[in-house]
Amino acid sequence: MLKKKKYNVAIVGATGAVGKEMINVLEERKFPVESLRLFASERSAGESMTFMNQDLVVELLQENVFNGIDIALFSAGEKISLQYAPIAARAGTVVIDNSSAFRMNPDIPLVVPEVNPDAVLKHNGIIANPNCSTIQMVVALKPLHDKAKIKRIVVTTFQSVSGKGKEAMDELFEQTKSLLSFGDVKVEVFPHQIAFNCIPHIDAFLDNAYTKEEVKMVDETKKIMEDDSLRITATTVRVPVYIGHSESVNIETEEHLSANEARAILSSAPGVLVYDDPGRNIYPVPVDAAGKDEVFVGRIREDESIPNGLNLWIVADNLRKGAATNAVQIAEILIRHTQKR
Ligand code: NAP
Ligand code: 12T
């Protein structure tokens, strides 16, 4: 990709929960867009969406659409990414992919700009955006790892329904509405009723009794932090929240780190806001994190069961920092480093 004043950008999956947020984030961050093209399936092709006060018509995704596109943000699922991202890359487009298709491919960078920005430059046409739950955790843990070397992470997530897309958000709405008027519950998107419930099952189960979502958190964290010696275990839970994932995180460190030291480190960490004043009921909650780009951290306290342990509560908007914002930040690094010719 050559250095330009403005770039031809595409969003694949523009009508989805993440895709819509990508349009918002490009606009809000004033990304230098020459032209924006929006792609989806035949279900939405022909619909119109707004970018910078302009109406844009959603186009049908096809193999020949990528000529002349500099950067494509993909968020239409793993299958579409596997099929179309290599085609786009061959046409000279740099793909920033939100799906799990390429994240653990050793030749493809997996990037969180606050943690491993330089990995962007090693791309061969595709850059992977990590899982939403991984992104918010590593933004908060990397500065603590740099200071005290994390040995082990035990994480439990409380993930919102928007992580599973627009149909999942509609299912929470319909079930809640029906139950509040004494109607029946239709279960279609989630494996159980999600309204007024918690489901310890995100993505498919594997042979070792973990879910894919749990394994993504383990593997992606090691790749982004560039540390295979980290020991990590995860339990991922769906909760009836629309937007914003929360995580209860326990870490054990090599060096001692007091809660006050951790609070000070996180207070000056990029992309992090510390909300931690229990006396005034101040701690992060998903309703407050929704619509924001920062990762919020609170409930910072020492784990009194071991010499060097801390507990933290980490919350972020899964559609923004967990997906769209992180992808656009990667694009910003990319254009900052493109060759002047
Ligand atoms: P969603 O709300 O269900 O949206 C899916 C999008 O993909 C829609 O725009 C849909 O278009 C489009 N699409 C589906 N099938 C297509 C096809 N055959 N051809 C072209 N477009 C097609 O889902 P979402 O929550 O936005 O998530 C989409 C992707 O992002 C998934 O890969 C998911 O794993 C990933 N994701 C990543 C993170 C992260 O952790 N970074 C977070 C959330 C989601 P129509 O309107 O035409 O149906
Ligand atoms: N199944 O990007 O259901 O790998 O919340 C993100 C979110 C996969 C992913 C979810 C998922 C991903 C979900």
Short mmCIF file of C-alpha atoms and ligand atoms in Angstrom, two decimals:
data_model
loop_
_atom_site.label_atom_id
_atom_site.label_comp_id
_atom_site.label_asym_id
_atom_site.label_seq_id
_atom_site.Cartn_x
_atom_site.Cartn_y
_atom_site.Cartn_z
CA MET A 1 0.00 0.00 0.00
CA LEU A 2 1.37 3.41 -0.95
CA LYS A 3 1.27 6.56 1.15
CA LYS A 4 -1.71 8.73 0.24
CA LYS A 5 -3.52 11.71 1.70
CA LYS A 6 -6.76 9.73 1.79
CA TYR A 7 -7.55 6.05 1.38
CA ASN A 8 -10.20 3.93 -0.34
CA VAL A 9 -11.76 1.94 2.48
CA ALA A 10 -14.28 -0.94 2.49
CA ILE A 11 -16.28 -2.56 5.28
CA VAL A 12 -17.29 -6.19 4.71
CA GLY A 13 -20.25 -6.95 6.98
CA ALA A 14 -21.15 -3.25 7.23
CA THR A 15 -24.74 -3.89 8.32
CA GLY A 16 -23.78 -6.01 11.35
CA ALA A 17 -23.40 -5.01 15.00
CA VAL A 18 -19.64 -4.54 14.53
CA GLY A 19 -19.81 -3.16 10.96
CA LYS A 20 -22.13 -0.30 11.95
CA GLU A 21 -19.75 0.64 14.75
CA MET A 22 -16.87 0.61 12.23
CA ILE A 23 -18.67 3.29 10.20
CA ASN A 24 -19.15 5.38 13.37
CA VAL A 25 -15.52 4.98 14.48
CA LEU A 26 -14.06 5.90 11.05
CA GLU A 27 -16.18 9.06 11.14
CA GLU A 28 -15.48 9.99 14.78
CA ARG A 29 -11.71 9.47 14.51
CA LYS A 30 -11.62 11.41 11.19
CA PHE A 31 -9.86 8.56 9.42
CA PRO A 32 -8.63 9.96 6.07
CA VAL A 33 -11.27 8.31 3.85
CA GLU A 34 -11.25 9.07 0.11
CA SER A 35 -14.13 6.68 -0.56
CA LEU A 36 -16.03 4.21 1.62
CA ARG A 37 -17.71 1.10 0.18
CA LEU A 38 -20.03 -1.06 2.24
CA PHE A 39 -20.55 -4.78 1.60
CA ALA A 40 -23.00 -7.35 2.96
CA SER A 41 -25.04 -10.34 1.74
CA GLU A 42 -28.04 -10.30 -0.61
CA ARG A 43 -30.19 -9.79 2.54
CA SER A 44 -29.01 -6.17 2.89
CA ALA A 45 -27.58 -5.25 -0.53
CA GLY A 46 -29.39 -2.16 -1.83
CA GLU A 47 -30.11 -0.73 1.64
CA SER A 48 -28.66 2.65 2.41
CA MET A 49 -26.46 3.72 5.34
CA THR A 50 -24.95 7.09 6.31
CA PHE A 51 -21.28 8.10 6.54
CA MET A 52 -20.22 11.74 7.04
CA ASN A 53 -23.74 12.90 6.12
CA GLN A 54 -23.61 10.99 2.84
CA ASP A 55 -25.96 8.17 1.91
CA LEU A 56 -24.09 5.05 0.81
CA VAL A 57 -25.74 2.03 -0.78
CA VAL A 58 -24.78 -1.38 0.61
CA GLU A 59 -23.31 -3.56 -2.14
CA LEU A 60 -23.34 -7.34 -2.55
CA LEU A 61 -19.98 -8.86 -1.61
CA GLN A 62 -18.35 -10.50 -4.65
CA GLU A 63 -14.86 -11.70 -5.51
CA ASN A 64 -14.09 -8.89 -7.96
CA VAL A 65 -14.93 -5.89 -5.74
CA PHE A 66 -11.52 -5.27 -4.16
CA ASN A 67 -9.63 -3.59 -7.03
CA GLY A 68 -8.62 -0.09 -5.95
CA ILE A 69 -9.53 -0.64 -2.29
CA ASP A 70 -6.57 0.17 0.01
CA ILE A 71 -7.94 -1.08 3.33
CA ALA A 72 -10.83 -3.48 4.03
CA LEU A 73 -12.26 -3.99 7.51
CA PHE A 74 -13.84 -7.47 7.61
CA SER A 75 -16.58 -8.37 10.10
CA ALA A 76 -18.87 -10.89 8.44
CA GLY A 77 -17.80 -14.09 10.18
CA GLU A 78 -15.07 -16.68 9.82
CA LYS A 79 -16.41 -18.31 6.65
CA ILE A 80 -16.56 -15.06 4.68
CA SER A 81 -13.08 -14.08 5.94
CA LEU A 82 -11.57 -17.43 4.92
CA GLN A 83 -13.10 -17.11 1.46
CA TYR A 84 -12.61 -13.41 0.68
CA ALA A 85 -9.66 -12.08 2.72
CA PRO A 86 -7.02 -13.92 0.61
CA ILE A 87 -8.74 -12.68 -2.58
CA ALA A 88 -8.66 -9.10 -1.28
CA ALA A 89 -5.01 -9.42 -0.22
CA ARG A 90 -4.08 -10.69 -3.70
CA ALA A 91 -5.81 -7.61 -5.18
CA GLY A 92 -3.47 -5.41 -3.11
CA THR A 93 -5.94 -4.56 -0.35
CA VAL A 94 -4.76 -4.72 3.28
CA VAL A 95 -7.40 -6.67 5.24
CA ILE A 96 -7.99 -6.06 8.94
CA ASP A 97 -10.01 -9.10 9.94
CA ASN A 98 -12.30 -9.29 12.96
CA SER A 99 -13.06 -12.99 12.74
CA SER A 100 -11.17 -15.87 14.35
CA ALA A 101 -10.12 -17.21 10.90
CA PHE A 102 -6.47 -16.10 10.90
CA ARG A 103 -5.67 -15.07 14.47
CA MET A 104 -3.44 -18.00 15.38
CA ASN A 105 -1.73 -18.21 11.97
CA PRO A 106 1.98 -17.63 12.78
CA ASP A 107 2.44 -15.60 9.57
CA ILE A 108 -0.40 -13.19 10.39
CA PRO A 109 0.00 -10.43 12.98
CA LEU A 110 -2.54 -10.32 15.84
CA VAL A 111 -2.55 -6.76 17.12
CA VAL A 112 -3.69 -4.64 20.03
CA PRO A 113 -2.16 -1.18 19.44
CA GLU A 114 -1.52 -0.48 23.15
CA VAL A 115 0.35 -3.80 23.47
CA ASN A 116 2.15 -4.88 20.26
CA PRO A 117 1.79 -2.08 17.66
CA ASP A 118 4.99 -3.02 15.81
CA ALA A 119 3.53 -6.39 14.79
CA VAL A 120 1.36 -4.50 12.25
CA LEU A 121 4.38 -3.88 10.05
CA LYS A 122 5.04 -7.61 9.53
CA HIS A 123 1.81 -8.16 7.61
CA ASN A 124 1.48 -9.84 4.22
CA GLY A 125 -1.91 -8.37 3.32
CA ILE A 126 -3.91 -9.63 6.32
CA ILE A 127 -3.84 -8.40 9.93
CA ALA A 128 -6.01 -10.11 12.56
CA ASN A 129 -8.03 -8.27 15.21
CA PRO A 130 -8.21 -10.32 18.43
CA ASN A 131 -11.31 -11.59 20.19
CA CYS A 132 -13.18 -8.91 22.14
CA SER A 133 -12.58 -10.57 25.53
CA THR A 134 -8.86 -10.92 24.83
CA ILE A 135 -8.42 -7.29 23.73
CA GLN A 136 -9.75 -5.69 26.90
CA MET A 137 -7.84 -8.10 29.15
CA VAL A 138 -4.43 -7.55 27.52
CA VAL A 139 -4.80 -3.75 27.45
CA ALA A 140 -5.13 -3.83 31.25
CA LEU A 141 -2.63 -6.63 31.98
CA LYS A 142 0.30 -5.65 29.71
CA PRO A 143 1.47 -2.72 31.90
CA LEU A 144 1.31 -4.95 35.00
CA HIS A 145 3.19 -7.71 33.15
CA ASP A 146 5.94 -5.23 32.15
CA LYS A 147 6.36 -4.18 35.78
CA ALA A 148 6.00 -7.44 37.74
CA LYS A 149 5.91 -10.32 35.19
CA ILE A 150 2.62 -12.17 35.29
CA LYS A 151 3.03 -15.94 35.80
CA ARG A 152 -0.61 -17.05 35.77
CA ILE A 153 -4.02 -15.61 34.83
CA VAL A 154 -7.41 -16.97 35.95
CA VAL A 155 -10.28 -15.17 34.19
CA THR A 156 -14.07 -15.45 34.21
CA THR A 157 -15.99 -13.34 31.70
CA PHE A 158 -19.50 -11.86 31.78
CA GLN A 159 -20.13 -11.27 28.07
CA SER A 160 -22.92 -9.22 26.52
CA VAL A 161 -25.23 -10.53 23.81
CA SER A 162 -23.99 -8.04 21.18
CA GLY A 163 -20.81 -10.17 20.95
CA LYS A 164 -22.94 -12.67 19.06
CA GLY A 165 -24.37 -10.08 16.63
CA LYS A 166 -27.61 -8.34 15.86
CA GLU A 167 -29.87 -11.44 15.95
CA ALA A 168 -28.63 -12.24 19.45
CA MET A 169 -29.52 -8.69 20.60
CA ASP A 170 -33.02 -9.14 19.14
CA GLU A 171 -33.41 -12.47 20.98
CA LEU A 172 -32.67 -10.88 24.38
CA PHE A 173 -35.20 -8.14 23.59
CA GLU A 174 -37.96 -10.54 22.44
CA GLN A 175 -37.50 -12.95 25.37
CA THR A 176 -37.47 -10.14 27.93
CA LYS A 177 -40.58 -8.50 26.44
CA SER A 178 -42.42 -11.82 26.29
CA LEU A 179 -41.51 -12.89 29.83
CA LEU A 180 -42.55 -9.50 31.28
CA SER A 181 -46.00 -10.02 29.78
CA PHE A 182 -46.21 -13.68 30.93
CA GLY A 183 -45.64 -15.04 27.39
CA ASP A 184 -43.48 -18.00 26.27
CA VAL A 185 -39.82 -17.94 25.46
CA LYS A 186 -38.48 -18.73 21.97
CA VAL A 187 -34.89 -20.01 22.10
CA GLU A 188 -33.18 -19.77 18.69
CA VAL A 189 -29.82 -17.98 18.81
CA PHE A 190 -28.47 -18.99 22.25
CA PRO A 191 -28.41 -22.59 23.55
CA HIS A 192 -30.74 -21.61 26.46
CA GLN A 193 -33.03 -18.76 27.50
CA ILE A 194 -30.76 -15.69 27.87
CA ALA A 195 -33.27 -13.26 29.43
CA PHE A 196 -32.92 -13.29 33.26
CA ASN A 197 -30.25 -16.02 32.96
CA CYS A 198 -26.49 -16.75 32.64
CA ILE A 199 -25.09 -19.29 30.16
CA PRO A 200 -21.54 -20.70 30.70
CA HIS A 201 -21.18 -21.52 27.00
CA ILE A 202 -19.80 -19.18 24.30
CA ASP A 203 -18.86 -20.60 20.89
CA ALA A 204 -18.52 -24.38 20.44
CA PHE A 205 -17.37 -26.96 22.99
CA LEU A 206 -14.06 -28.74 22.31
CA ASP A 207 -12.92 -32.24 23.33
CA ASN A 208 -11.17 -30.94 26.48
CA ALA A 209 -14.51 -29.55 27.83
CA TYR A 210 -13.43 -25.94 27.26
CA THR A 211 -15.27 -23.73 24.77
CA LYS A 212 -13.54 -22.21 21.74
CA GLU A 213 -14.06 -18.76 23.28
CA GLU A 214 -12.06 -19.87 26.36
CA VAL A 215 -9.26 -21.31 24.24
CA LYS A 216 -9.14 -18.11 22.13
CA MET A 217 -8.50 -16.09 25.31
CA VAL A 218 -5.64 -18.42 26.32
CA ASP A 219 -3.92 -18.68 22.92
CA GLU A 220 -4.43 -15.10 21.72
CA THR A 221 -3.18 -13.59 25.00
CA LYS A 222 0.13 -15.49 24.71
CA LYS A 223 0.56 -14.43 21.07
CA ILE A 224 -0.17 -10.72 21.69
CA MET A 225 1.91 -10.51 24.87
CA GLU A 226 4.64 -12.49 23.06
CA ASP A 227 5.06 -14.79 26.08
CA ASP A 228 4.36 -18.51 25.76
CA SER A 229 5.33 -19.10 29.40
CA LEU A 230 2.12 -17.42 30.64
CA ARG A 231 -0.25 -19.92 32.28
CA ILE A 232 -3.86 -18.94 31.61
CA THR A 233 -7.26 -20.51 32.27
CA ALA A 234 -10.65 -19.04 31.34
CA THR A 235 -14.38 -19.53 31.88
CA THR A 236 -16.58 -17.51 29.51
CA VAL A 237 -20.19 -16.76 30.43
CA ARG A 238 -23.00 -15.04 28.49
CA VAL A 239 -25.10 -12.63 30.56
CA PRO A 240 -28.26 -10.68 29.66
CA VAL A 241 -26.44 -7.39 29.00
CA TYR A 242 -26.72 -5.67 25.59
CA ILE A 243 -23.30 -4.05 25.25
CA GLY A 244 -20.10 -4.36 27.29
CA HIS A 245 -18.11 -7.37 28.43
CA SER A 246 -16.95 -7.62 32.07
CA GLU A 247 -14.14 -9.80 33.38
CA SER A 248 -13.12 -10.96 36.83
CA VAL A 249 -9.35 -11.46 36.54
CA ASN A 250 -6.94 -12.98 39.06
CA ILE A 251 -3.21 -12.71 38.35
CA GLU A 252 -0.16 -14.16 40.08
CA THR A 253 3.06 -12.22 39.48
CA GLU A 254 6.78 -12.97 39.81
CA GLU A 255 7.49 -9.68 41.67
CA HIS A 256 5.29 -8.28 44.41
CA LEU A 257 2.85 -5.58 43.27
CA SER A 258 0.62 -3.85 45.81
CA ALA A 259 -2.90 -2.82 44.87
CA ASN A 260 -1.80 0.82 45.16
CA GLU A 261 1.13 0.26 42.80
CA ALA A 262 -1.13 -1.51 40.29
CA ARG A 263 -3.63 1.36 40.51
CA ALA A 264 -0.85 3.90 39.84
CA ILE A 265 0.52 1.91 36.87
CA LEU A 266 -2.94 1.51 35.33
CA SER A 267 -3.79 5.19 35.91
CA SER A 268 -1.08 6.16 33.43
CA ALA A 269 -1.49 3.20 31.05
CA PRO A 270 -2.57 3.95 27.45
CA GLY A 271 -6.23 3.19 26.74
CA VAL A 272 -7.06 2.45 30.40
CA LEU A 273 -9.28 4.37 32.83
CA VAL A 274 -9.22 3.38 36.51
CA TYR A 275 -12.63 3.58 38.22
CA ASP A 276 -11.84 2.36 41.70
CA ASP A 277 -13.33 4.03 44.75
CA PRO A 278 -15.42 1.44 46.60
CA GLY A 279 -16.32 3.93 49.36
CA ARG A 280 -18.25 5.93 46.76
CA ASN A 281 -19.61 2.87 44.86
CA ILE A 282 -17.19 3.59 42.02
CA TYR A 283 -16.20 0.61 39.86
CA PRO A 284 -16.78 -0.03 36.16
CA VAL A 285 -20.11 -1.41 34.90
CA PRO A 286 -20.98 -2.31 31.29
CA VAL A 287 -23.79 0.24 31.00
CA ASP A 288 -21.24 3.03 31.64
CA ALA A 289 -18.55 1.52 29.38
CA ALA A 290 -20.95 1.21 26.41
CA GLY A 291 -20.16 3.79 23.73
CA LYS A 292 -16.64 4.45 25.09
CA ASP A 293 -13.27 3.43 23.65
CA GLU A 294 -11.31 2.92 26.88
CA VAL A 295 -10.83 -0.22 28.95
CA PHE A 296 -12.15 0.40 32.47
CA VAL A 297 -10.52 -1.21 35.52
CA GLY A 298 -11.68 -1.31 39.13
CA ARG A 299 -11.99 -3.52 42.23
CA ILE A 300 -8.17 -3.66 42.28
CA ARG A 301 -7.15 -5.56 45.40
CA GLU A 302 -4.53 -7.95 46.70
CA ASP A 303 -5.26 -11.69 46.56
CA GLU A 304 -4.69 -12.51 50.22
CA SER A 305 -4.45 -16.26 49.52
CA ILE A 306 -1.00 -16.05 47.85
CA PRO A 307 2.10 -13.81 48.29
CA ASN A 308 2.02 -12.11 44.86
CA GLY A 309 -1.54 -11.98 43.59
CA LEU A 310 -4.07 -9.37 42.49
CA ASN A 311 -7.77 -9.33 41.61
CA LEU A 312 -9.16 -6.91 39.03
CA TRP A 313 -12.51 -6.19 37.35
CA ILE A 314 -12.09 -5.18 33.70
CA VAL A 315 -14.94 -3.78 31.55
CA ALA A 316 -15.06 -2.48 27.95
CA ASP A 317 -17.46 -1.94 25.05
CA ASN A 318 -17.04 -5.16 23.03
CA LEU A 319 -18.23 -3.55 19.78
CA ARG A 320 -15.85 -0.55 20.16
CA LYS A 321 -12.46 -1.39 21.79
CA GLY A 322 -13.37 -5.09 21.47
CA ALA A 323 -13.82 -4.81 17.71
CA ALA A 324 -14.34 -1.62 15.65
CA THR A 325 -12.07 0.83 17.51
CA ASN A 326 -9.21 -1.67 17.72
CA ALA A 327 -9.52 -2.36 13.96
CA VAL A 328 -9.47 1.34 13.06
CA GLN A 329 -6.50 1.93 15.41
CA ILE A 330 -4.66 -0.82 13.48
CA ALA A 331 -5.52 0.98 10.22
CA GLU A 332 -4.13 4.22 11.73
CA ILE A 333 -0.79 2.51 12.49
CA LEU A 334 -0.76 1.07 8.98
CA ILE A 335 -1.15 4.42 7.23
CA ARG A 336 1.34 6.11 9.57
CA HIS A 337 4.00 3.62 8.42
CA THR A 338 3.23 3.26 4.72
CA GLN A 339 6.10 4.04 2.40
CA LYS A 340 6.37 7.47 0.78
CA ARG A 341 7.15 6.87 -2.88
P1 NAP B 1 -23.83 -9.64 12.85
O1 NAP B 1 -24.42 -8.51 13.59
O2 NAP B 1 -24.59 -10.90 12.76
O3 NAP B 1 -23.44 -9.14 11.39
C1 NAP B 1 -22.94 -9.98 10.40
C2 NAP B 1 -22.56 -9.17 9.18
O4 NAP B 1 -21.99 -10.03 8.20
C3 NAP B 1 -23.73 -8.48 8.52
O5 NAP B 1 -23.32 -7.28 7.94
C4 NAP B 1 -24.09 -9.49 7.43
O6 NAP B 1 -24.78 -8.91 6.34
C5 NAP B 1 -22.71 -9.92 7.01
N1 NAP B 1 -22.77 -11.19 6.27
C6 NAP B 1 -23.23 -12.37 6.73
N2 NAP B 1 -23.18 -13.30 5.75
C7 NAP B 1 -22.65 -12.70 4.67
C8 NAP B 1 -22.37 -13.11 3.33
N3 NAP B 1 -22.61 -14.35 2.91
N4 NAP B 1 -21.81 -12.20 2.46
C9 NAP B 1 -21.60 -10.95 2.87
N5 NAP B 1 -21.87 -10.49 4.11
C10 NAP B 1 -22.39 -11.35 5.00
O7 NAP B 1 -22.43 -10.06 13.46
P2 NAP B 1 -21.30 -9.16 14.20
O8 NAP B 1 -21.50 -9.25 15.66
O9 NAP B 1 -21.22 -7.83 13.58
O10 NAP B 1 -19.99 -10.03 13.94
C11 NAP B 1 -19.48 -10.31 12.71
C12 NAP B 1 -18.05 -10.88 12.81
O11 NAP B 1 -17.25 -10.18 13.71
C13 NAP B 1 -17.90 -12.32 13.28
O12 NAP B 1 -16.80 -12.85 12.59
C14 NAP B 1 -17.54 -12.26 14.72
O13 NAP B 1 -16.81 -13.40 15.12
C15 NAP B 1 -16.67 -11.05 14.66
N6 NAP B 1 -16.65 -10.38 15.92
C16 NAP B 1 -15.44 -10.12 16.42
C17 NAP B 1 -15.35 -9.50 17.61
C18 NAP B 1 -14.04 -9.38 18.19
O14 NAP B 1 -13.87 -10.06 19.11
N7 NAP B 1 -13.15 -8.59 17.71
C19 NAP B 1 -16.46 -9.06 18.30
C20 NAP B 1 -17.70 -9.32 17.77
C21 NAP B 1 -17.76 -9.99 16.56
P3 NAP B 1 -26.39 -8.99 6.14
O15 NAP B 1 -26.95 -7.72 6.72
O16 NAP B 1 -26.54 -9.03 4.66
O17 NAP B 1 -26.87 -10.21 6.82
N1 12T B 2 -18.59 -16.50 19.26
O1 12T B 2 -14.47 -12.92 17.34
O2 12T B 2 -20.39 -15.15 20.52
O3 12T B 2 -14.10 -15.02 17.70
O4 12T B 2 -19.69 -13.40 21.62
C1 12T B 2 -16.48 -13.00 19.17
C2 12T B 2 -17.64 -13.06 19.91
C3 12T B 2 -16.74 -15.25 18.49
C4 12T B 2 -14.79 -14.01 17.79
C5 12T B 2 -19.57 -14.28 20.75
C6 12T B 2 -17.90 -15.33 19.24
C7 12T B 2 -16.05 -14.09 18.49
C8 12T B 2 -18.33 -14.22 19.94
#
